[in-house]
CSV table of N, CA and C in Angstrom, one decimal:
chain,number,residue,atom,x,y,z
A,1,MET,N,22.7,-3.7,-9.3
A,1,MET,CA,21.8,-3.1,-8.3
A,1,MET,C,20.4,-3.8,-8.3
A,2,LYS,N,19.7,-3.8,-7.2
A,2,LYS,CA,18.4,-4.3,-7.1
A,2,LYS,C,17.6,-3.5,-6.1
A,3,VAL,N,16.3,-3.6,-6.2
A,3,VAL,CA,15.4,-2.9,-5.3
A,3,VAL,C,15.2,-3.8,-4.1
A,4,THR,N,15.5,-3.2,-2.9
A,4,THR,CA,15.3,-3.9,-1.7
A,4,THR,C,14.2,-3.3,-0.8
A,5,LEU,N,14.0,-2.0,-0.9
A,5,LEU,CA,13.0,-1.2,-0.1
A,5,LEU,C,12.2,-0.3,-1.0
A,6,ILE,N,10.9,-0.3,-0.7
A,6,ILE,CA,9.9,0.6,-1.3
A,6,ILE,C,9.2,1.3,-0.2
A,7,SER,N,9.2,2.6,-0.2
A,7,SER,CA,8.5,3.4,0.8
A,7,SER,C,7.1,3.8,0.4
A,8,ILE,N,6.2,3.8,1.4
A,8,ILE,CA,4.8,4.3,1.2
A,8,ILE,C,4.6,5.3,2.4
A,9,PRO,N,4.3,6.5,2.0
A,9,PRO,CA,4.1,7.5,3.1
A,9,PRO,C,2.8,7.2,3.8
A,10,VAL,N,2.8,7.2,5.2
A,10,VAL,CA,1.6,7.0,6.0
A,10,VAL,C,1.6,8.0,7.1
A,11,ARG,N,0.4,8.4,7.4
A,11,ARG,CA,0.1,9.4,8.5
A,11,ARG,C,0.1,8.7,9.9
A,12,ASP,N,-0.2,7.4,9.9
A,12,ASP,CA,-0.3,6.7,11.2
A,12,ASP,C,0.3,5.3,11.0
A,13,GLN,N,1.5,5.1,11.5
A,13,GLN,CA,2.2,3.8,11.3
A,13,GLN,C,1.4,2.6,11.8
A,14,GLU,N,0.8,2.8,13.0
A,14,GLU,CA,0.1,1.6,13.6
A,14,GLU,C,-1.2,1.3,12.8
A,15,LYS,N,-1.9,2.3,12.4
A,15,LYS,CA,-3.1,2.1,11.6
A,15,LYS,C,-2.7,1.5,10.2
A,16,ALA,N,-1.6,1.9,9.6
A,16,ALA,CA,-1.1,1.4,8.4
A,16,ALA,C,-0.7,-0.1,8.6
A,17,LEU,N,0.0,-0.4,9.7
A,17,LEU,CA,0.4,-1.8,10.0
A,17,LEU,C,-0.8,-2.7,10.0
A,18,ARG,N,-1.9,-2.3,10.7
A,18,ARG,CA,-3.1,-3.1,10.8
A,18,ARG,C,-3.7,-3.3,9.4
A,19,PHE,N,-3.8,-2.2,8.6
A,19,PHE,CA,-4.4,-2.3,7.3
A,19,PHE,C,-3.6,-3.2,6.4
A,20,TYR,N,-2.4,-3.0,6.3
A,20,TYR,CA,-1.5,-3.7,5.4
A,20,TYR,C,-1.4,-5.2,5.8
A,21,THR,N,-1.4,-5.5,7.1
A,21,THR,CA,-1.3,-6.9,7.5
A,21,THR,C,-2.7,-7.6,7.5
A,22,GLU,N,-3.7,-7.0,8.2
A,22,GLU,CA,-5.0,-7.6,8.4
A,22,GLU,C,-5.8,-7.6,7.1
A,23,LYS,N,-5.8,-6.6,6.3
A,23,LYS,CA,-6.6,-6.5,5.1
A,23,LYS,C,-5.9,-7.0,3.9
A,24,LEU,N,-4.6,-6.6,3.7
A,24,LEU,CA,-3.9,-6.9,2.5
A,24,LEU,C,-3.1,-8.2,2.6
A,25,GLY,N,-2.8,-8.6,3.8
A,25,GLY,CA,-2.1,-9.9,4.0
A,25,GLY,C,-0.6,-9.8,4.1
A,26,PHE,N,0.0,-8.6,4.1
A,26,PHE,CA,1.4,-8.5,4.2
A,26,PHE,C,1.9,-9.0,5.5
A,27,ILE,N,3.2,-9.4,5.6
A,27,ILE,CA,3.8,-9.9,6.9
A,27,ILE,C,4.8,-8.9,7.4
A,28,LYS,N,4.7,-8.6,8.7
A,28,LYS,CA,5.7,-7.6,9.3
A,28,LYS,C,7.0,-8.3,9.3
A,29,LYS,N,8.0,-7.6,8.8
A,29,LYS,CA,9.4,-8.1,8.8
A,29,LYS,C,10.3,-7.4,9.9
A,30,LYS,N,10.2,-6.1,9.9
A,30,LYS,CA,11.1,-5.3,10.9
A,30,LYS,C,10.2,-4.3,11.5
A,31,ASP,N,10.4,-4.1,12.8
A,31,ASP,CA,9.7,-3.1,13.6
A,31,ASP,C,10.7,-2.6,14.7
A,32,LEU,N,11.4,-1.6,14.4
A,32,LEU,CA,12.4,-1.1,15.3
A,32,LEU,C,12.1,0.4,15.7
A,33,PRO,N,12.2,0.7,17.0
A,33,PRO,CA,11.9,2.1,17.4
A,33,PRO,C,13.0,3.0,16.9
A,34,LEU,N,12.5,4.2,16.4
A,34,LEU,CA,13.5,5.2,16.0
A,34,LEU,C,13.5,6.5,16.8
A,35,GLY,N,12.6,6.5,17.8
A,35,GLY,CA,12.5,7.7,18.7
A,35,GLY,C,11.4,8.6,18.2
A,36,GLY,N,10.9,9.4,19.1
A,36,GLY,CA,9.8,10.3,18.8
A,36,GLY,C,8.5,9.6,18.3
A,37,GLY,N,8.4,8.4,18.7
A,37,GLY,CA,7.2,7.6,18.3
A,37,GLY,C,7.2,7.0,16.9
A,38,ASN,N,8.3,7.2,16.2
A,38,ASN,CA,8.5,6.7,14.9
A,38,ASN,C,9.2,5.3,15.0
A,39,ARG,N,8.9,4.5,13.9
A,39,ARG,CA,9.5,3.1,13.8
A,39,ARG,C,10.0,2.9,12.4
A,40,TRP,N,11.0,2.0,12.4
A,40,TRP,CA,11.5,1.5,11.1
A,40,TRP,C,10.6,0.2,10.9
A,41,LEU,N,9.6,0.4,10.1
A,41,LEU,CA,8.5,-0.6,10.0
A,41,LEU,C,8.4,-1.1,8.6
A,42,THR,N,8.8,-2.4,8.4
A,42,THR,CA,8.8,-3.0,7.0
A,42,THR,C,7.9,-4.2,7.0
A,43,LEU,N,7.3,-4.4,5.8
A,43,LEU,CA,6.5,-5.6,5.5
A,43,LEU,C,7.0,-6.3,4.3
A,44,VAL,N,6.6,-7.5,4.1
A,44,VAL,CA,6.9,-8.3,2.9
A,44,VAL,C,5.6,-9.0,2.5
A,45,SER,N,5.7,-9.4,1.2
A,45,SER,CA,4.6,-10.2,0.6
A,45,SER,C,4.7,-11.6,1.2
A,46,PRO,N,3.6,-12.3,1.5
A,46,PRO,CA,3.7,-13.7,2.0
A,46,PRO,C,4.2,-14.6,0.8
A,47,GLU,N,4.0,-14.2,-0.4
A,47,GLU,CA,4.4,-15.0,-1.6
A,47,GLU,C,5.9,-14.8,-1.9
A,48,TRP,N,6.5,-13.7,-1.3
A,48,TRP,CA,7.9,-13.4,-1.7
A,48,TRP,C,8.6,-12.8,-0.4
A,49,GLN,N,8.7,-13.6,0.6
A,49,GLN,CA,9.2,-13.1,1.9
A,49,GLN,C,10.7,-12.6,1.8
A,50,ASP,N,11.4,-13.1,0.8
A,50,ASP,CA,12.8,-12.6,0.6
A,50,ASP,C,12.9,-11.5,-0.4
A,51,GLY,N,11.7,-11.0,-0.9
A,51,GLY,CA,11.7,-9.9,-1.9
A,51,GLY,C,11.8,-8.6,-1.2
A,52,PRO,N,11.5,-7.5,-2.0
A,52,PRO,CA,11.5,-6.2,-1.5
A,52,PRO,C,10.7,-5.9,-0.3
A,53,GLU,N,11.1,-5.1,0.6
A,53,GLU,CA,10.4,-4.8,1.8
A,53,GLU,C,9.6,-3.5,1.6
A,54,LEU,N,8.4,-3.4,2.0
A,54,LEU,CA,7.6,-2.2,2.0
A,54,LEU,C,7.8,-1.4,3.3
A,55,VAL,N,8.3,-0.2,3.2
A,55,VAL,CA,8.5,0.6,4.4
A,55,VAL,C,7.3,1.5,4.6
A,56,LEU,N,6.7,1.4,5.8
A,56,LEU,CA,5.6,2.3,6.1
A,56,LEU,C,6.2,3.5,6.7
A,57,GLU,N,6.4,4.5,5.9
A,57,GLU,CA,7.2,5.7,6.1
A,57,GLU,C,6.4,6.8,6.7
A,58,PRO,N,6.8,7.3,7.9
A,58,PRO,CA,6.0,8.4,8.5
A,58,PRO,C,6.3,9.8,8.0
A,59,ALA,N,6.9,9.9,6.8
A,59,ALA,CA,7.4,11.2,6.2
A,59,ALA,C,6.3,12.3,6.3
A,60,PRO,N,5.1,12.1,5.9
A,60,PRO,CA,4.1,13.2,5.9
A,60,PRO,C,4.0,13.9,7.3
A,61,ASN,N,4.3,13.2,8.3
A,61,ASN,CA,4.2,13.8,9.7
A,61,ASN,C,5.4,14.7,10.0
A,62,HIS,N,6.5,14.6,9.2
A,62,HIS,CA,7.7,15.3,9.5
A,62,HIS,C,8.3,16.1,8.4
A,63,PHE,N,7.8,16.0,7.2
A,63,PHE,CA,8.3,16.7,6.0
A,63,PHE,C,7.2,17.2,5.2
A,64,GLU,N,6.9,18.4,5.3
A,64,GLU,CA,5.7,19.0,4.6
A,64,GLU,C,5.6,18.8,3.1
A,65,PRO,N,6.7,18.8,2.4
A,65,PRO,CA,6.6,18.5,0.9
A,65,PRO,C,6.1,17.1,0.7
A,66,SER,N,6.4,16.1,1.5
A,66,SER,CA,5.8,14.8,1.4
A,66,SER,C,4.3,14.8,1.6
A,67,LYS,N,3.9,15.5,2.6
A,67,LYS,CA,2.5,15.6,2.9
A,67,LYS,C,1.7,16.3,1.8
A,68,VAL,N,2.3,17.4,1.2
A,68,VAL,CA,1.7,18.1,0.1
A,68,VAL,C,1.5,17.2,-1.1
A,69,TYR,N,2.6,16.4,-1.4
A,69,TYR,CA,2.6,15.5,-2.5
A,69,TYR,C,1.5,14.4,-2.3
A,70,GLN,N,1.5,13.8,-1.1
A,70,GLN,CA,0.5,12.8,-0.8
A,70,GLN,C,-0.9,13.3,-1.0
A,71,ASP,N,-1.1,14.5,-0.4
A,71,ASP,CA,-2.5,15.1,-0.5
A,71,ASP,C,-2.9,15.4,-2.0
A,72,ALA,N,-1.9,15.9,-2.8
A,72,ALA,CA,-2.2,16.2,-4.2
A,72,ALA,C,-2.6,14.9,-5.0
A,73,LEU,N,-1.8,13.8,-4.7
A,73,LEU,CA,-2.2,12.5,-5.4
A,73,LEU,C,-3.6,12.0,-5.0
A,74,MET,N,-3.9,12.1,-3.7
A,74,MET,CA,-5.2,11.7,-3.2
A,74,MET,C,-6.3,12.5,-3.9
A,75,GLU,N,-6.1,13.8,-3.9
A,75,GLU,CA,-7.1,14.8,-4.4
A,75,GLU,C,-7.3,14.5,-5.9
A,76,ALA,N,-6.3,14.2,-6.6
A,76,ALA,CA,-6.4,13.9,-8.1
A,76,ALA,C,-6.9,12.5,-8.4
A,77,GLY,N,-6.9,11.7,-7.3
A,77,GLY,CA,-7.3,10.3,-7.5
A,77,GLY,C,-6.3,9.4,-8.1
A,78,TYR,N,-5.0,9.8,-8.1
A,78,TYR,CA,-3.9,9.0,-8.6
A,78,TYR,C,-3.4,8.0,-7.6
A,79,PRO,N,-3.1,6.8,-8.0
A,79,PRO,CA,-2.5,5.8,-7.1
A,79,PRO,C,-1.0,6.2,-6.7
A,80,TYR,N,-0.7,6.0,-5.5
A,80,TYR,CA,0.7,6.2,-5.0
A,80,TYR,C,1.6,5.2,-5.6
A,81,THR,N,1.1,3.9,-5.6
A,81,THR,CA,1.9,2.8,-6.1
A,81,THR,C,1.0,1.7,-6.6
A,82,GLN,N,1.5,0.6,-7.0
A,82,GLN,CA,0.7,-0.5,-7.4
A,82,GLN,C,1.2,-1.8,-7.0
A,83,PHE,N,0.4,-2.8,-6.8
A,83,PHE,CA,0.7,-4.1,-6.4
A,83,PHE,C,0.2,-5.0,-7.5
A,84,ASP,N,1.0,-6.1,-7.8
A,84,ASP,CA,0.5,-7.1,-8.8
A,84,ASP,C,-0.5,-8.0,-8.1
A,85,SER,N,-1.5,-8.4,-8.9
A,85,SER,CA,-2.5,-9.4,-8.4
A,85,SER,C,-2.6,-10.5,-9.5
A,86,GLU,N,-2.8,-11.7,-9.0
A,86,GLU,CA,-3.1,-12.8,-10.0
A,86,GLU,C,-4.5,-12.8,-10.4
A,87,ASN,N,-5.4,-12.2,-9.6
A,87,ASN,CA,-6.8,-12.1,-10.0
A,87,ASN,C,-7.4,-10.9,-9.3
A,88,VAL,N,-7.5,-9.8,-10.1
A,88,VAL,CA,-8.0,-8.5,-9.5
A,88,VAL,C,-9.4,-8.7,-9.1
A,89,GLU,N,-10.2,-9.4,-9.8
A,89,GLU,CA,-11.7,-9.5,-9.5
A,89,GLU,C,-11.8,-10.2,-8.1
A,90,ALA,N,-11.1,-11.3,-7.9
A,90,ALA,CA,-11.1,-12.0,-6.6
A,90,ALA,C,-10.6,-11.2,-5.5
A,91,ASP,N,-9.5,-10.5,-5.7
A,91,ASP,CA,-8.9,-9.6,-4.7
A,91,ASP,C,-9.9,-8.4,-4.3
A,92,TYR,N,-10.5,-7.9,-5.4
A,92,TYR,CA,-11.5,-6.8,-5.2
A,92,TYR,C,-12.7,-7.3,-4.3
A,93,LYS,N,-13.2,-8.5,-4.6
A,93,LYS,CA,-14.3,-9.0,-3.8
A,93,LYS,C,-13.9,-9.3,-2.4
A,94,ARG,N,-12.7,-9.9,-2.2
A,94,ARG,CA,-12.2,-10.2,-0.8
A,94,ARG,C,-12.0,-9.0,0.0
A,95,LEU,N,-11.4,-8.0,-0.6
A,95,LEU,CA,-11.1,-6.7,0.1
A,95,LEU,C,-12.4,-5.9,0.4
A,96,LYS,N,-13.3,-5.9,-0.6
A,96,LYS,CA,-14.6,-5.3,-0.3
A,96,LYS,C,-15.3,-5.9,0.9
A,97,GLU,N,-15.3,-7.2,1.0
A,97,GLU,CA,-15.9,-7.9,2.1
A,97,GLU,C,-15.2,-7.5,3.5
A,98,LEU,N,-13.9,-7.1,3.4
A,98,LEU,CA,-13.2,-6.6,4.6
A,98,LEU,C,-13.4,-5.2,4.8
A,99,GLY,N,-14.2,-4.5,4.0
A,99,GLY,CA,-14.5,-3.1,4.2
A,99,GLY,C,-13.6,-2.1,3.5
A,100,VAL,N,-12.7,-2.6,2.6
A,100,VAL,CA,-11.8,-1.7,1.9
A,100,VAL,C,-12.6,-0.9,0.9
A,101,GLU,N,-12.4,0.4,0.8
A,101,GLU,CA,-13.1,1.3,-0.1
A,101,GLU,C,-12.3,1.4,-1.4
A,102,PHE,N,-13.0,1.2,-2.5
A,102,PHE,CA,-12.4,1.3,-3.9
A,102,PHE,C,-13.0,2.5,-4.6
A,103,SER,N,-12.1,3.2,-5.2
A,103,SER,CA,-12.5,4.4,-6.1
A,103,SER,C,-12.6,3.9,-7.5
A,104,MET,N,-12.1,2.7,-7.9
A,104,MET,CA,-12.2,2.2,-9.2
A,104,MET,C,-12.4,0.7,-9.1
A,105,LYS,N,-13.5,0.2,-9.6
A,105,LYS,CA,-13.8,-1.2,-9.6
A,105,LYS,C,-12.9,-1.9,-10.7
A,106,PRO,N,-12.8,-3.2,-10.6
A,106,PRO,CA,-12.0,-3.8,-11.7
A,106,PRO,C,-12.3,-3.4,-13.1
A,107,THR,N,-11.4,-2.9,-13.8
A,107,THR,CA,-11.6,-2.4,-15.1
A,107,THR,C,-10.5,-2.9,-16.1
A,108,GLU,N,-10.9,-3.4,-17.2
A,108,GLU,CA,-9.9,-3.8,-18.2
A,108,GLU,C,-9.4,-2.6,-18.9
A,109,MET,N,-8.1,-2.5,-19.1
A,109,MET,CA,-7.4,-1.5,-19.8
A,109,MET,C,-6.3,-2.1,-20.7
A,110,GLY,N,-6.7,-2.5,-21.9
A,110,GLY,CA,-5.8,-3.1,-22.8
A,110,GLY,C,-5.4,-4.5,-22.3
A,111,THR,N,-4.1,-4.6,-22.0
A,111,THR,CA,-3.6,-6.0,-21.5
A,111,THR,C,-3.6,-6.2,-20.0
A,112,VAL,N,-4.3,-5.2,-19.3
A,112,VAL,CA,-4.3,-5.4,-17.8
A,112,VAL,C,-5.7,-5.1,-17.3
A,113,LYS,N,-6.0,-5.6,-16.1
A,113,LYS,CA,-7.2,-5.3,-15.4
A,113,LYS,C,-6.7,-4.6,-14.1
A,114,VAL,N,-7.3,-3.5,-13.8
A,114,VAL,CA,-6.9,-2.7,-12.6
A,114,VAL,C,-8.1,-2.3,-11.7
A,115,ALA,N,-7.8,-2.1,-10.4
A,115,ALA,CA,-8.7,-1.6,-9.5
A,115,ALA,C,-7.9,-0.7,-8.5
A,116,VAL,N,-8.6,0.3,-7.9
A,116,VAL,CA,-7.9,1.3,-7.1
A,116,VAL,C,-8.6,1.4,-5.7
A,117,PHE,N,-7.9,1.3,-4.6
A,117,PHE,CA,-8.5,1.4,-3.3
A,117,PHE,C,-7.8,2.4,-2.4
A,118,ASN,N,-8.4,2.8,-1.4
A,118,ASN,CA,-7.9,3.7,-0.4
A,118,ASN,C,-7.3,2.9,0.7
A,119,ASP,N,-6.0,3.2,1.1
A,119,ASP,CA,-5.4,2.4,2.1
A,119,ASP,C,-5.6,2.9,3.5
A,120,THR,N,-6.5,3.9,3.7
A,120,THR,CA,-6.9,4.6,4.9
A,120,THR,C,-5.8,5.3,5.6
A,121,CYS,N,-4.6,5.5,4.9
A,121,CYS,CA,-3.4,6.1,5.5
A,121,CYS,C,-2.9,7.2,4.6
A,122,GLY,N,-3.8,7.7,3.7
A,122,GLY,CA,-3.4,8.8,2.8
A,122,GLY,C,-3.1,8.5,1.4
A,123,ASN,N,-3.3,7.2,1.0
A,123,ASN,CA,-2.9,6.8,-0.3
A,123,ASN,C,-3.9,6.0,-1.1
A,124,ASN,N,-4.0,6.2,-2.4
A,124,ASN,CA,-4.7,5.3,-3.3
A,124,ASN,C,-3.7,4.3,-3.8
A,125,ILE,N,-4.1,3.0,-3.8
A,125,ILE,CA,-3.2,1.9,-4.2
A,125,ILE,C,-3.9,1.2,-5.3
A,126,GLN,N,-3.2,0.9,-6.4
A,126,GLN,CA,-3.7,0.3,-7.6
A,126,GLN,C,-3.3,-1.2,-7.5
A,127,ILE,N,-4.2,-2.1,-7.8
A,127,ILE,CA,-3.8,-3.5,-8.0
A,127,ILE,C,-4.0,-3.8,-9.5
A,128,VAL,N,-3.1,-4.6,-10.0
A,128,VAL,CA,-3.0,-4.8,-11.4
A,128,VAL,C,-2.8,-6.3,-11.8
A,129,GLU,N,-3.6,-6.8,-12.7
A,129,GLU,CA,-3.5,-8.1,-13.2
A,129,GLU,C,-3.2,-8.1,-14.7
A,130,THR,N,-2.1,-8.8,-15.1
A,130,THR,CA,-1.8,-8.9,-16.5
A,130,THR,C,-2.7,-9.9,-17.1
A,131,LEU,N,-3.4,-9.5,-18.2
A,131,LEU,CA,-4.3,-10.5,-18.9
A,131,LEU,C,-3.6,-11.3,-19.9
C-alpha cells in the first residue's frame, strides 16, 4: 500500500485553491465538477508532481462532524496537518511577505524547526524542517 491522497477540509474550495497555489506554490492536478458547486480538486507539490495529491475537501460544508472537528482544532491552535520544508525560516519570511498569518514563528523543538500558519480556509498548517 501507499498514500496517494491526503484530504484537507476547506470551507471554500475556490479560496483554498488560490491560497494553496498562489501563496504556497502547489500545482493544480485535477479539477472535476461533482455537482452542487463541489469539485474533485487536487493539488501536488511542484517538487514531487507524481507524489501524493492534496484534496481540497468541502466536507465541513456538508458533514457537521467535520466542521465541529475543524473548528475545535482551530480553537485549540492545533495544526490540521504538516508540510515538510527545507528551510522553515526562509519559507516563513516568504509567506509573511505574501500576507500569510502565522500563529507560531519558526521555533526549534529538539531535532526540528516548526512554524504554524492559518490557511484562511479553517485550518492551521505546520511547516517542519528537520535539523
